[in-house]
Short mmCIF file of C-alpha atoms in Angstrom, two decimals:
data_model
loop_
_atom_site.label_atom_id
_atom_site.label_comp_id
_atom_site.label_asym_id
_atom_site.label_seq_id
_atom_site.Cartn_x
_atom_site.Cartn_y
_atom_site.Cartn_z
CA MET A 1 -61.75 42.43 -112.31
CA LYS A 2 -60.92 40.02 -109.79
CA MET A 3 -62.45 36.91 -108.59
CA THR A 4 -61.22 35.12 -105.37
CA ALA A 5 -61.18 31.19 -104.05
CA GLU A 6 -64.24 32.73 -101.64
CA ASP A 7 -66.31 34.06 -104.79
CA LEU A 8 -65.75 31.08 -106.50
CA LYS A 9 -66.95 29.07 -103.44
CA THR A 10 -70.16 31.26 -102.96
CA PHE A 11 -71.18 30.99 -106.47
CA LEU A 12 -71.02 27.01 -106.13
CA LYS A 13 -72.95 26.91 -103.10
CA ASN A 14 -75.65 29.73 -104.87
CA VAL A 15 -75.81 26.84 -107.51
CA VAL A 16 -77.28 24.88 -104.16
CA VAL A 17 -79.60 27.24 -103.52
CA MET A 18 -80.53 27.22 -106.94
CA ILE A 19 -81.03 23.78 -107.96
CA GLU A 20 -83.27 23.40 -105.23
CA GLU A 21 -85.70 26.29 -106.18
CA GLN A 22 -85.99 24.93 -109.30
CA LYS A 23 -85.72 20.75 -109.13
CA GLU A 24 -89.40 20.26 -109.21
CA TYR A 25 -89.01 23.11 -112.98
CA LEU A 26 -86.73 21.14 -114.00
CA CYS A 27 -89.12 17.51 -113.11
CA GLU A 28 -91.53 18.85 -114.80
CA LEU A 29 -89.86 19.54 -118.38
CA ASP A 30 -88.01 16.18 -118.20
CA ARG A 31 -91.36 14.31 -117.63
CA LYS A 32 -93.06 15.51 -120.83
CA LEU A 33 -89.50 14.43 -122.49
CA GLY A 34 -87.72 11.78 -120.43
CA ASP A 35 -87.43 10.26 -117.31
CA GLY A 36 -88.86 13.27 -114.90
CA ASP A 37 -86.13 12.98 -112.85
CA HIS A 38 -83.93 15.89 -114.25
CA GLY A 39 -84.28 17.92 -111.07
CA VAL A 40 -83.92 15.13 -108.45
CA THR A 41 -80.72 13.99 -110.34
CA MET A 42 -79.40 17.69 -110.61
CA SER A 43 -79.96 17.88 -106.40
CA ILE A 44 -78.33 14.82 -105.71
CA GLY A 45 -74.93 16.32 -107.44
CA TRP A 46 -75.47 19.90 -105.93
CA GLN A 47 -76.02 18.32 -102.42
CA ALA A 48 -72.77 16.22 -102.66
CA VAL A 49 -70.57 19.36 -103.56
CA ASN A 50 -72.63 21.49 -101.12
CA GLU A 51 -71.34 18.87 -98.21
CA LYS A 52 -67.22 19.03 -99.57
CA LEU A 53 -67.73 23.26 -99.42
CA GLU A 54 -68.74 22.65 -96.21
CA ALA A 55 -66.00 20.22 -94.96
CA GLU A 56 -62.71 19.90 -97.11
CA LEU A 57 -63.25 22.86 -99.22
CA LYS A 58 -64.26 24.93 -96.13
CA ASP A 59 -60.83 26.68 -95.93
CA GLU A 60 -59.31 25.83 -99.45
CA GLN A 61 -57.41 28.36 -101.59
CA ASP A 62 -56.55 26.82 -104.86
CA CYS A 63 -59.40 27.66 -107.02
CA GLY A 64 -58.35 24.33 -109.20
CA LYS A 65 -58.33 22.24 -106.13
CA ILE A 66 -62.19 23.44 -105.50
CA CYS A 67 -62.72 23.00 -109.49
CA ILE A 68 -61.51 19.22 -109.26
CA THR A 69 -63.08 18.23 -106.24
CA THR A 70 -66.79 19.63 -107.40
CA GLY A 71 -66.27 17.95 -110.61
CA ARG A 72 -64.89 14.40 -108.64
CA THR A 73 -67.68 14.62 -106.37
CA PHE A 74 -70.76 15.03 -108.76
CA LEU A 75 -69.53 12.22 -110.59
CA SER A 76 -69.76 10.41 -107.92
CA ALA A 77 -73.09 11.17 -106.07
CA VAL A 78 -74.47 11.39 -110.13
CA GLY A 79 -74.38 8.42 -112.31
CA SER A 80 -76.46 9.59 -115.38
CA SER A 81 -75.10 11.28 -118.53
CA VAL A 82 -75.12 14.51 -116.75
CA GLY A 83 -72.46 13.38 -113.49
CA PRO A 84 -69.55 12.60 -116.55
CA LEU A 85 -70.39 15.55 -117.96
CA TYR A 86 -70.20 18.26 -115.46
CA ALA A 87 -66.97 16.46 -113.97
CA THR A 88 -65.66 16.87 -117.23
CA GLY A 89 -66.67 21.02 -117.52
CA PHE A 90 -65.23 21.51 -113.98
CA MET A 91 -62.73 19.19 -114.21
CA ARG A 92 -61.22 20.64 -117.45
CA GLY A 93 -61.99 24.51 -116.57
CA ALA A 94 -60.02 23.71 -113.06
CA LYS A 95 -56.79 23.84 -115.03
CA ALA A 96 -57.30 27.65 -115.79
CA PHE A 97 -57.16 27.61 -111.95
CA GLN A 98 -54.58 25.50 -110.63
CA GLY A 99 -52.46 27.11 -107.81
CA LYS A 100 -55.07 30.56 -108.40
CA SER A 101 -56.66 31.81 -105.11
CA GLU A 102 -57.60 34.83 -107.56
CA LEU A 103 -59.13 35.36 -110.35
CA THR A 104 -58.06 37.03 -113.45
CA ASP A 105 -60.67 37.87 -116.33
CA VAL A 106 -58.47 35.79 -118.57
CA GLU A 107 -58.07 33.09 -116.60
CA LEU A 108 -61.95 33.17 -116.39
CA LYS A 109 -62.84 32.74 -119.54
CA ASP A 110 -60.27 30.27 -120.00
CA PHE A 111 -62.09 28.45 -117.64
CA TRP A 112 -65.60 28.63 -118.94
CA VAL A 113 -64.12 28.25 -122.56
CA ALA A 114 -62.20 24.59 -121.09
CA PHE A 115 -65.74 23.84 -119.32
CA VAL A 116 -67.91 24.11 -122.49
CA GLU A 117 -64.88 22.46 -124.76
CA GLY A 118 -65.06 19.72 -122.73
CA ILE A 119 -68.38 18.95 -122.22
CA LYS A 120 -68.55 18.53 -125.70
CA GLU A 121 -65.47 16.36 -126.39
CA ARG A 122 -67.27 14.37 -123.64
CA GLY A 123 -71.09 14.27 -124.88
CA LYS A 124 -70.16 14.00 -128.52
CA ALA A 125 -73.83 16.13 -129.40
CA GLU A 126 -74.58 19.24 -131.55
CA VAL A 127 -76.12 21.96 -131.26
CA GLY A 128 -79.84 20.98 -132.93
CA ASP A 129 -80.01 17.54 -130.55
CA LYS A 130 -81.90 19.43 -128.00
CA THR A 131 -78.88 19.34 -125.50
CA MET A 132 -77.55 21.43 -123.14
CA ILE A 133 -74.65 21.72 -125.79
CA ASP A 134 -77.54 24.06 -127.06
CA THR A 135 -77.37 26.50 -124.97
CA LEU A 136 -73.61 26.28 -124.35
CA GLN A 137 -71.97 26.49 -127.23
CA PRO A 138 -73.99 29.89 -127.97
CA THR A 139 -72.10 30.81 -124.91
CA LEU A 140 -68.81 29.21 -125.74
CA GLU A 141 -69.13 31.26 -128.97
CA SER A 142 -70.45 34.81 -127.49
CA LEU A 143 -68.11 34.60 -124.80
CA GLN A 144 -64.80 33.99 -126.91
CA THR A 145 -65.77 37.15 -129.26
CA ASN A 146 -66.94 39.48 -126.94
CA PHE A 147 -63.54 38.70 -125.05
CA GLU A 148 -61.65 39.36 -127.54
CA LYS A 149 -62.87 42.65 -128.41
CA SER A 150 -62.50 44.11 -124.42
CA ASN A 151 -60.41 41.94 -122.80
CA ASP A 152 -63.69 42.80 -119.97
CA PHE A 153 -64.62 39.11 -118.63
CA LEU A 154 -67.32 40.65 -116.76
CA ALA A 155 -69.10 42.14 -120.14
CA ALA A 156 -68.40 39.67 -122.02
CA PHE A 157 -69.90 36.76 -119.64
CA SER A 158 -72.92 38.62 -119.69
CA LYS A 159 -73.59 39.01 -123.42
CA ALA A 160 -72.61 35.18 -123.14
CA VAL A 161 -75.38 34.51 -121.01
CA ILE A 162 -78.44 36.41 -123.35
CA ALA A 163 -76.67 34.22 -126.10
CA ALA A 164 -77.45 30.87 -123.58
CA GLU A 165 -81.22 32.31 -123.04
CA GLN A 166 -81.88 32.23 -126.54
CA GLY A 167 -80.32 28.54 -127.23
CA MET A 168 -82.37 27.60 -124.82
CA GLU A 169 -85.42 29.06 -125.68
CA SER A 170 -84.43 27.47 -128.86
CA THR A 171 -84.73 23.67 -127.69
CA LYS A 172 -88.88 24.38 -127.83
CA GLU A 173 -88.86 24.35 -130.96
CA MET A 174 -86.55 21.38 -132.05
CA LEU A 175 -86.72 17.72 -132.01
CA SER A 176 -85.23 15.48 -129.41
CA LYS A 177 -82.12 13.35 -130.99
CA ARG A 178 -80.77 12.50 -128.44
CA GLY A 179 -81.50 10.05 -125.29
CA ARG A 180 -85.04 8.04 -124.41
CA SER A 181 -86.77 11.79 -125.95
CA SER A 182 -85.63 10.90 -129.01
CA ARG A 183 -88.00 8.29 -129.58
CA LEU A 184 -90.89 10.78 -128.74
CA GLY A 185 -90.25 12.60 -132.06
CA GLU A 186 -92.68 15.23 -132.72
CA ARG A 187 -94.24 14.96 -129.19
CA SER A 188 -90.86 16.69 -128.55
CA LEU A 189 -91.75 19.87 -129.46
CA GLY A 190 -92.83 22.56 -127.66
CA THR A 191 -91.04 22.05 -124.81
CA LYS A 192 -87.46 23.28 -123.23
CA ASP A 193 -84.59 20.72 -122.58
CA PRO A 194 -84.20 20.53 -119.43
CA GLY A 195 -80.87 19.97 -119.79
CA ALA A 196 -80.29 22.73 -121.69
CA THR A 197 -82.25 24.60 -118.90
CA SER A 198 -80.49 23.57 -115.81
CA ALA A 199 -77.17 24.74 -117.73
CA TYR A 200 -78.56 28.39 -118.25
CA LEU A 201 -79.54 28.82 -115.14
CA ILE A 202 -75.74 27.64 -113.67
CA LEU A 203 -74.45 30.47 -115.84
CA ASP A 204 -76.97 32.75 -114.94
CA THR A 205 -76.41 32.01 -110.90
CA PHE A 206 -72.69 33.05 -111.84
CA LEU A 207 -73.36 35.86 -113.45
CA THR A 208 -75.30 37.05 -110.74
CA THR A 209 -73.02 35.77 -108.21
CA ILE A 210 -69.67 38.05 -110.14
CA LYS A 211 -72.18 40.80 -110.36
CA SER A 212 -72.46 40.70 -106.29
CA ALA A 213 -68.67 40.08 -105.89
CA GLN A 214 -68.24 43.66 -107.68
CA VAL A 215 -70.61 45.83 -105.77
CA ALA A 216 -69.08 43.91 -102.48
#
């Protein structure tokens, strides 16, 4: 499959729309576990990205530069812990796209591997801590395993998103071990982690975008 710089910008714009639609839901999840502002925080970050997409990135064709600008913009807009995490993900992933206006299956796979590994390295969380890593680690493992078998990014990423959803759902039955929600103890059971949820929604948005691009 091929993905162009315009497709990449479409994905980012689709995330902006999705976050606005899910903002209240993400805040509702966060109210049960933390400050109740995860949806608002994500919205602030992605609205800042949207401003860049409509201005300096409007004609940009270098996919690496698009991702670097996305990461830096998100970091500048979002002061909470999620800012550095997504910024690191996008900026690490950008290396796979450097100087490219069209992306191959291998480059797309390399982007998402670097994206997840960057977030893991920055955040230091592990599977079972009830964080976005519970969504992202299964995504990484599934993508690497299935891409190695098929060299087909769309097929491998489709399976990775299923693994991501299962990872997100698994956070319901976990005790929070990181951040403010770790003080809740048993009360953190029964609610999905908001960070794991928004991470899944971003991955799912990417899948929807690339499927649409192939049809077009």
